[in-house]
């Protein structure tokens, strides 16, 4: 929510907005949005509108060429930063839909 409000206010960072929300100053933020003409602006928040789980739960995507910088980045992204263990994948049986899936 803080990210959307920050964008509507033309801010690049949302930390100040988050602090205001945590401090119970939502009405103050609403007034600022209204004054700037951004209160009625619509946003598409993908996390609320798309079941992203079905596209990411079964794996980490194809592995780049071993020992390349891309591989090292890919490998680091699939590991727990504390333990170094590979994150488990989800065993759900939800059908998978990707960008190239037919409608």
mmCIF file of N, CA and C in Angstrom:
data_model
loop_
_atom_site.group_PDB
_atom_site.id
_atom_site.type_symbol
_atom_site.label_atom_id
_atom_site.label_comp_id
_atom_site.label_asym_id
_atom_site.label_seq_id
_atom_site.Cartn_x
_atom_site.Cartn_y
_atom_site.Cartn_z
ATOM 1 N N UNK A 1 0.831 -1.184 0.000
ATOM 2 C CA UNK A 1 0.000 0.000 0.000
ATOM 3 C C UNK A 1 0.878 1.251 0.000
ATOM 4 N N UNK A 2 1.934 1.232 0.811
ATOM 5 C CA UNK A 2 2.807 2.406 0.889
ATOM 6 C C UNK A 2 3.445 2.703 -0.465
ATOM 7 N N UNK A 3 3.805 1.668 -1.205
ATOM 8 C CA UNK A 3 4.408 1.866 -2.521
ATOM 9 C C UNK A 3 3.459 2.526 -3.496
ATOM 10 N N UNK A 4 2.200 2.126 -3.465
ATOM 11 C CA UNK A 4 1.198 2.711 -4.362
ATOM 12 C C UNK A 4 0.953 4.169 -3.988
ATOM 13 N N UNK A 5 0.814 4.431 -2.697
ATOM 14 C CA UNK A 5 0.586 5.810 -2.248
ATOM 15 C C UNK A 5 1.788 6.686 -2.607
ATOM 16 N N UNK A 6 2.998 6.166 -2.395
ATOM 17 C CA UNK A 6 4.196 6.937 -2.740
ATOM 18 C C UNK A 6 4.221 7.255 -4.225
ATOM 19 N N UNK A 7 3.893 6.293 -5.068
ATOM 20 C CA UNK A 7 3.866 6.544 -6.506
ATOM 21 C C UNK A 7 2.833 7.612 -6.852
ATOM 22 N N UNK A 8 1.662 7.517 -6.248
ATOM 23 C CA UNK A 8 0.607 8.501 -6.522
ATOM 24 C C UNK A 8 1.032 9.903 -6.099
ATOM 25 N N UNK A 9 1.923 9.982 -5.118
ATOM 26 C CA UNK A 9 2.411 11.282 -4.653
ATOM 27 C C UNK A 9 3.678 11.714 -5.389
ATOM 28 N N UNK A 10 4.130 10.899 -6.336
ATOM 29 C CA UNK A 10 5.313 11.247 -7.106
ATOM 30 C C UNK A 10 6.619 11.023 -6.369
ATOM 31 N N UNK A 11 6.587 10.208 -5.327
ATOM 32 C CA UNK A 11 7.790 9.935 -4.549
ATOM 33 C C UNK A 11 8.441 8.640 -5.032
ATOM 34 N N UNK A 12 9.760 8.605 -5.023
ATOM 35 C CA UNK A 12 10.481 7.411 -5.458
ATOM 36 C C UNK A 12 10.670 6.407 -4.332
ATOM 37 N N UNK A 13 10.554 6.829 -3.100
ATOM 38 C CA UNK A 13 10.727 5.963 -1.936
ATOM 39 C C UNK A 13 9.427 5.933 -1.142
ATOM 40 N N UNK A 14 9.147 4.800 -0.502
ATOM 41 C CA UNK A 14 7.890 4.669 0.232
ATOM 42 C C UNK A 14 8.074 4.628 1.742
ATOM 43 N N UNK A 15 9.309 4.747 2.229
ATOM 44 C CA UNK A 15 9.554 4.655 3.665
ATOM 45 C C UNK A 15 8.803 5.690 4.481
ATOM 46 N N UNK A 16 8.774 6.918 4.007
ATOM 47 C CA UNK A 16 8.052 7.962 4.723
ATOM 48 C C UNK A 16 6.556 7.713 4.753
ATOM 49 N N UNK A 17 6.033 7.198 3.656
ATOM 50 C CA UNK A 17 4.601 6.867 3.589
ATOM 51 C C UNK A 17 4.297 5.733 4.558
ATOM 52 N N UNK A 18 5.157 4.726 4.574
ATOM 53 C CA UNK A 18 4.964 3.603 5.487
ATOM 54 C C UNK A 18 4.952 4.089 6.927
ATOM 55 N N UNK A 19 5.889 4.958 7.258
ATOM 56 C CA UNK A 19 5.927 5.507 8.609
ATOM 57 C C UNK A 19 4.651 6.253 8.959
ATOM 58 N N UNK A 20 4.133 7.028 8.014
ATOM 59 C CA UNK A 20 2.884 7.766 8.252
ATOM 60 C C UNK A 20 1.719 6.805 8.452
ATOM 61 N N UNK A 21 1.669 5.750 7.654
ATOM 62 C CA UNK A 21 0.597 4.763 7.809
ATOM 63 C C UNK A 21 0.696 4.059 9.156
ATOM 64 N N UNK A 22 1.910 3.685 9.534
ATOM 65 C CA UNK A 22 2.105 3.015 10.826
ATOM 66 C C UNK A 22 1.754 3.927 11.994
ATOM 67 N N UNK A 23 1.934 5.225 11.808
ATOM 68 C CA UNK A 23 1.624 6.199 12.862
ATOM 69 C C UNK A 23 0.146 6.582 12.879
ATOM 70 N N UNK A 24 -0.659 5.970 12.004
ATOM 71 C CA UNK A 24 -2.088 6.249 11.989
ATOM 72 C C UNK A 24 -2.466 7.526 11.267
ATOM 73 N N UNK A 25 -1.602 7.986 10.351
ATOM 74 C CA UNK A 25 -1.859 9.243 9.651
ATOM 75 C C UNK A 25 -2.419 9.021 8.248
ATOM 76 N N UNK A 26 -3.220 7.980 8.076
ATOM 77 C CA UNK A 26 -3.792 7.673 6.763
ATOM 78 C C UNK A 26 -4.678 8.811 6.261
ATOM 79 N N UNK A 27 -5.420 9.429 7.152
ATOM 80 C CA UNK A 27 -6.310 10.523 6.742
ATOM 81 C C UNK A 27 -5.505 11.709 6.212
ATOM 82 N N UNK A 28 -4.365 11.974 6.827
ATOM 83 C CA UNK A 28 -3.477 13.044 6.360
ATOM 84 C C UNK A 28 -2.969 12.725 4.944
ATOM 85 N N UNK A 29 -2.596 11.476 4.716
ATOM 86 C CA UNK A 29 -2.145 11.061 3.385
ATOM 87 C C UNK A 29 -3.277 11.178 2.375
ATOM 88 N N UNK A 30 -4.477 10.803 2.797
ATOM 89 C CA UNK A 30 -5.646 10.916 1.912
ATOM 90 C C UNK A 30 -5.864 12.367 1.504
ATOM 91 N N UNK A 31 -5.749 13.264 2.453
ATOM 92 C CA UNK A 31 -5.916 14.690 2.152
ATOM 93 C C UNK A 31 -4.854 15.173 1.165
ATOM 94 N N UNK A 32 -3.616 14.704 1.330
ATOM 95 C CA UNK A 32 -2.540 15.084 0.412
ATOM 96 C C UNK A 32 -2.807 14.541 -0.993
ATOM 97 N N UNK A 33 -3.302 13.312 -1.065
ATOM 98 C CA UNK A 33 -3.640 12.736 -2.374
ATOM 99 C C UNK A 33 -4.760 13.526 -3.041
ATOM 100 N N UNK A 34 -5.761 13.895 -2.252
ATOM 101 C CA UNK A 34 -6.874 14.674 -2.798
ATOM 102 C C UNK A 34 -6.385 16.032 -3.293
ATOM 103 N N UNK A 35 -5.528 16.680 -2.519
ATOM 104 C CA UNK A 35 -5.024 18.000 -2.895
ATOM 105 C C UNK A 35 -4.182 17.946 -4.169
ATOM 106 N N UNK A 36 -3.503 16.824 -4.387
ATOM 107 C CA UNK A 36 -2.657 16.701 -5.583
ATOM 108 C C UNK A 36 -3.431 16.199 -6.799
ATOM 109 N N UNK A 37 -4.703 15.847 -6.590
ATOM 110 C CA UNK A 37 -5.513 15.326 -7.688
ATOM 111 C C UNK A 37 -5.271 13.859 -7.988
ATOM 112 N N UNK A 38 -4.586 13.161 -7.089
ATOM 113 C CA UNK A 38 -4.246 11.755 -7.328
ATOM 114 C C UNK A 38 -5.150 10.770 -6.603
ATOM 115 N N UNK A 39 -6.092 11.257 -5.827
ATOM 116 C CA UNK A 39 -6.906 10.356 -5.007
ATOM 117 C C UNK A 39 -7.733 9.389 -5.844
ATOM 118 N N UNK A 40 -8.215 9.811 -6.984
ATOM 119 C CA UNK A 40 -9.068 8.957 -7.820
ATOM 120 C C UNK A 40 -8.273 8.157 -8.849
ATOM 121 N N UNK A 41 -6.963 8.245 -8.812
ATOM 122 C CA UNK A 41 -6.118 7.520 -9.767
ATOM 123 C C UNK A 41 -6.229 6.018 -9.522
ATOM 124 N N UNK A 42 -6.358 5.246 -10.591
ATOM 125 C CA UNK A 42 -6.485 3.790 -10.481
ATOM 126 C C UNK A 42 -5.131 3.118 -10.630
ATOM 127 N N UNK A 43 -4.941 2.025 -9.893
ATOM 128 C CA UNK A 43 -3.719 1.223 -9.969
ATOM 129 C C UNK A 43 -4.094 -0.244 -10.144
ATOM 130 N N UNK A 44 -3.306 -0.934 -10.942
ATOM 131 C CA UNK A 44 -3.417 -2.379 -11.082
ATOM 132 C C UNK A 44 -2.306 -2.964 -10.222
ATOM 133 N N UNK A 45 -2.673 -3.673 -9.168
ATOM 134 C CA UNK A 45 -1.693 -4.305 -8.294
ATOM 135 C C UNK A 45 -1.715 -5.791 -8.606
ATOM 136 N N UNK A 46 -0.715 -6.218 -9.336
ATOM 137 C CA UNK A 46 -0.660 -7.583 -9.848
ATOM 138 C C UNK A 46 -0.788 -8.617 -8.730
ATOM 139 N N UNK A 47 -0.182 -8.355 -7.583
ATOM 140 C CA UNK A 47 -0.228 -9.314 -6.481
ATOM 141 C C UNK A 47 -1.656 -9.571 -6.017
ATOM 142 N N UNK A 48 -2.549 -8.618 -6.227
ATOM 143 C CA UNK A 48 -3.936 -8.789 -5.828
ATOM 144 C C UNK A 48 -4.804 -9.319 -6.962
ATOM 145 N N UNK A 49 -4.335 -9.220 -8.184
ATOM 146 C CA UNK A 49 -5.169 -9.504 -9.348
ATOM 147 C C UNK A 49 -4.795 -10.779 -10.090
ATOM 148 N N UNK A 50 -3.619 -11.322 -9.827
ATOM 149 C CA UNK A 50 -3.140 -12.480 -10.570
ATOM 150 C C UNK A 50 -2.636 -13.517 -9.576
ATOM 151 N N UNK A 51 -2.971 -14.769 -9.796
ATOM 152 C CA UNK A 51 -2.466 -15.847 -8.952
ATOM 153 C C UNK A 51 -1.026 -16.136 -9.358
ATOM 154 N N UNK A 52 -0.092 -15.387 -8.805
ATOM 155 C CA UNK A 52 1.311 -15.530 -9.179
ATOM 156 C C UNK A 52 1.903 -16.848 -8.709
ATOM 157 N N UNK A 53 1.309 -17.440 -7.706
ATOM 158 C CA UNK A 53 1.835 -18.693 -7.166
ATOM 159 C C UNK A 53 1.960 -19.763 -8.248
ATOM 160 N N UNK A 54 0.983 -19.843 -9.142
ATOM 161 C CA UNK A 54 1.004 -20.926 -10.134
ATOM 162 C C UNK A 54 2.133 -20.786 -11.139
ATOM 163 N N UNK A 55 2.752 -19.638 -11.219
ATOM 164 C CA UNK A 55 3.856 -19.471 -12.151
ATOM 165 C C UNK A 55 5.231 -19.635 -11.528
ATOM 166 N N UNK A 56 5.287 -19.708 -10.188
ATOM 167 C CA UNK A 56 6.600 -19.751 -9.546
ATOM 168 C C UNK A 56 6.794 -20.912 -8.593
ATOM 169 N N UNK A 57 5.762 -21.663 -8.286
ATOM 170 C CA UNK A 57 5.864 -22.616 -7.181
ATOM 171 C C UNK A 57 6.595 -23.908 -7.521
ATOM 172 N N UNK A 58 6.759 -24.235 -8.776
ATOM 173 C CA UNK A 58 7.284 -25.561 -9.114
ATOM 174 C C UNK A 58 8.767 -25.582 -9.448
ATOM 175 N N UNK A 59 9.433 -24.457 -9.427
ATOM 176 C CA UNK A 59 10.850 -24.476 -9.758
ATOM 177 C C UNK A 59 11.452 -23.096 -9.800
ATOM 178 N N UNK A 60 12.657 -23.013 -10.325
ATOM 179 C CA UNK A 60 13.424 -21.772 -10.336
ATOM 180 C C UNK A 60 13.701 -21.265 -11.739
ATOM 181 N N UNK A 61 13.089 -21.841 -12.722
ATOM 182 C CA UNK A 61 13.365 -21.467 -14.100
ATOM 183 C C UNK A 61 14.579 -22.211 -14.612
ATOM 184 N N UNK A 62 14.831 -22.122 -15.900
ATOM 185 C CA UNK A 62 15.955 -22.866 -16.473
ATOM 186 C C UNK A 62 17.300 -22.355 -15.955
ATOM 187 N N UNK A 63 18.204 -23.279 -15.760
ATOM 188 C CA UNK A 63 19.539 -22.952 -15.280
ATOM 189 C C UNK A 63 20.386 -22.362 -16.398
ATOM 190 N N UNK A 64 21.024 -21.214 -16.148
ATOM 191 C CA UNK A 64 21.974 -20.685 -17.133
ATOM 192 C C UNK A 64 23.214 -21.590 -17.222
ATOM 193 N N UNK A 65 24.108 -21.280 -18.123
ATOM 194 C CA UNK A 65 25.335 -22.055 -18.289
ATOM 195 C C UNK A 65 26.121 -22.050 -16.980
ATOM 196 N N UNK A 66 26.578 -23.260 -16.553
ATOM 197 C CA UNK A 66 27.341 -23.388 -15.311
ATOM 198 C C UNK A 66 28.526 -22.434 -15.268
ATOM 199 N N UNK A 67 28.799 -21.926 -14.087
ATOM 200 C CA UNK A 67 29.937 -21.061 -13.785
ATOM 201 C C UNK A 67 29.883 -19.682 -14.444
ATOM 202 N N UNK A 68 28.805 -19.352 -15.131
ATOM 203 C CA UNK A 68 28.670 -18.001 -15.671
ATOM 204 C C UNK A 68 28.171 -17.082 -14.555
ATOM 205 N N UNK A 69 28.317 -15.780 -14.741
ATOM 206 C CA UNK A 69 27.779 -14.836 -13.763
ATOM 207 C C UNK A 69 26.272 -15.006 -13.630
ATOM 208 N N UNK A 70 25.609 -15.265 -14.746
ATOM 209 C CA UNK A 70 24.158 -15.475 -14.721
ATOM 210 C C UNK A 70 23.809 -16.700 -13.885
ATOM 211 N N UNK A 71 24.609 -17.751 -14.013
ATOM 212 C CA UNK A 71 24.361 -18.963 -13.222
ATOM 213 C C UNK A 71 24.539 -18.668 -11.737
ATOM 214 N N UNK A 72 25.604 -17.964 -11.387
ATOM 215 C CA UNK A 72 25.856 -17.659 -9.981
ATOM 216 C C UNK A 72 24.713 -16.846 -9.382
ATOM 217 N N UNK A 73 24.186 -15.897 -10.148
ATOM 218 C CA UNK A 73 23.055 -15.093 -9.679
ATOM 219 C C UNK A 73 21.801 -15.957 -9.557
ATOM 220 N N UNK A 74 21.546 -16.804 -10.554
ATOM 221 C CA UNK A 74 20.393 -17.707 -10.526
ATOM 222 C C UNK A 74 20.490 -18.647 -9.330
ATOM 223 N N UNK A 75 21.676 -19.224 -9.118
ATOM 224 C CA UNK A 75 21.871 -20.168 -8.022
ATOM 225 C C UNK A 75 21.685 -19.487 -6.668
ATOM 226 N N UNK A 76 22.205 -18.285 -6.508
ATOM 227 C CA UNK A 76 22.050 -17.554 -5.249
ATOM 228 C C UNK A 76 20.582 -17.250 -4.974
ATOM 229 N N UNK A 77 19.812 -16.972 -6.021
ATOM 230 C CA UNK A 77 18.402 -16.642 -5.857
ATOM 231 C C UNK A 77 17.537 -17.803 -5.425
ATOM 232 N N UNK A 78 18.034 -19.015 -5.600
ATOM 233 C CA UNK A 78 17.234 -20.178 -5.208
ATOM 234 C C UNK A 78 17.653 -20.736 -3.855
ATOM 235 N N UNK A 79 18.583 -20.064 -3.192
ATOM 236 C CA UNK A 79 19.104 -20.546 -1.913
ATOM 237 C C UNK A 79 18.734 -19.618 -0.755
ATOM 238 N N UNK A 80 18.571 -20.217 0.409
ATOM 239 C CA UNK A 80 18.376 -19.470 1.643
ATOM 240 C C UNK A 80 19.673 -18.720 1.938
ATOM 241 N N UNK A 81 19.585 -17.425 2.191
ATOM 242 C CA UNK A 81 20.799 -16.625 2.382
ATOM 243 C C UNK A 81 21.524 -16.958 3.682
ATOM 244 N N UNK A 82 20.836 -17.553 4.638
ATOM 245 C CA UNK A 82 21.468 -17.899 5.913
ATOM 246 C C UNK A 82 22.077 -19.292 5.858
ATOM 247 N N UNK A 83 21.289 -20.277 5.439
ATOM 248 C CA UNK A 83 21.754 -21.668 5.473
ATOM 249 C C UNK A 83 22.469 -22.095 4.202
ATOM 250 N N UNK A 84 22.202 -21.410 3.093
ATOM 251 C CA UNK A 84 22.769 -21.819 1.812
ATOM 252 C C UNK A 84 22.033 -22.981 1.174
ATOM 253 N N UNK A 85 21.018 -23.484 1.846
ATOM 254 C CA UNK A 85 20.242 -24.603 1.317
ATOM 255 C C UNK A 85 19.302 -24.121 0.213
ATOM 256 N N UNK A 86 19.052 -24.986 -0.752
ATOM 257 C CA UNK A 86 18.108 -24.661 -1.825
ATOM 258 C C UNK A 86 16.696 -24.649 -1.250
ATOM 259 N N UNK A 87 15.952 -23.601 -1.556
ATOM 260 C CA UNK A 87 14.565 -23.513 -1.095
ATOM 261 C C UNK A 87 13.770 -24.688 -1.658
ATOM 262 N N UNK A 88 12.888 -25.268 -0.851
ATOM 263 C CA UNK A 88 12.039 -26.336 -1.391
ATOM 264 C C UNK A 88 11.028 -25.759 -2.375
ATOM 265 N N UNK A 89 10.662 -26.552 -3.354
ATOM 266 C CA UNK A 89 9.614 -26.126 -4.281
ATOM 267 C C UNK A 89 8.282 -26.659 -3.780
ATOM 268 N N UNK A 90 7.230 -26.062 -4.243
ATOM 269 C CA UNK A 90 5.883 -26.406 -3.808
ATOM 270 C C UNK A 90 5.382 -27.636 -4.561
ATOM 271 N N UNK A 91 4.797 -28.585 -3.853
ATOM 272 C CA UNK A 91 4.279 -29.781 -4.521
ATOM 273 C C UNK A 91 2.819 -29.652 -4.980
ATOM 274 N N UNK A 92 2.274 -28.450 -4.981
ATOM 275 C CA UNK A 92 0.860 -28.305 -5.349
ATOM 276 C C UNK A 92 0.633 -28.764 -6.788
ATOM 277 N N UNK A 93 -0.587 -29.055 -7.089
ATOM 278 C CA UNK A 93 -0.924 -29.546 -8.428
ATOM 279 C C UNK A 93 -1.716 -28.521 -9.227
ATOM 280 N N UNK A 94 -1.569 -27.255 -8.856
ATOM 281 C CA UNK A 94 -2.247 -26.198 -9.600
ATOM 282 C C UNK A 94 -1.721 -26.163 -11.030
ATOM 283 N N UNK A 95 -2.603 -25.993 -12.017
ATOM 284 C CA UNK A 95 -2.120 -25.846 -13.399
ATOM 285 C C UNK A 95 -1.210 -24.620 -13.495
ATOM 286 N N UNK A 96 -0.176 -24.721 -14.290
ATOM 287 C CA UNK A 96 0.793 -23.636 -14.433
ATOM 288 C C UNK A 96 0.461 -22.796 -15.661
ATOM 289 N N UNK A 97 0.449 -21.477 -15.486
ATOM 290 C CA UNK A 97 0.177 -20.542 -16.571
ATOM 291 C C UNK A 97 1.299 -19.518 -16.618
ATOM 292 N N UNK A 98 1.903 -19.362 -17.775
ATOM 293 C CA UNK A 98 3.008 -18.431 -17.949
ATOM 294 C C UNK A 98 2.646 -17.405 -19.019
ATOM 295 N N UNK A 99 3.532 -16.439 -19.258
ATOM 296 C CA UNK A 99 3.269 -15.395 -20.253
ATOM 297 C C UNK A 99 2.975 -15.963 -21.629
ATOM 298 N N UNK A 100 3.599 -17.082 -21.962
ATOM 299 C CA UNK A 100 3.395 -17.661 -23.291
ATOM 300 C C UNK A 100 2.307 -18.727 -23.321
ATOM 301 N N UNK A 101 1.554 -18.876 -22.223
ATOM 302 C CA UNK A 101 0.456 -19.842 -22.195
ATOM 303 C C UNK A 101 -0.715 -19.316 -23.013
ATOM 304 N N UNK A 102 -1.412 -20.210 -23.727
ATOM 305 C CA UNK A 102 -2.587 -19.751 -24.485
ATOM 306 C C UNK A 102 -3.683 -19.282 -23.534
ATOM 307 N N UNK A 103 -4.514 -18.371 -24.013
ATOM 308 C CA UNK A 103 -5.620 -17.855 -23.189
ATOM 309 C C UNK A 103 -6.627 -18.935 -22.882
#
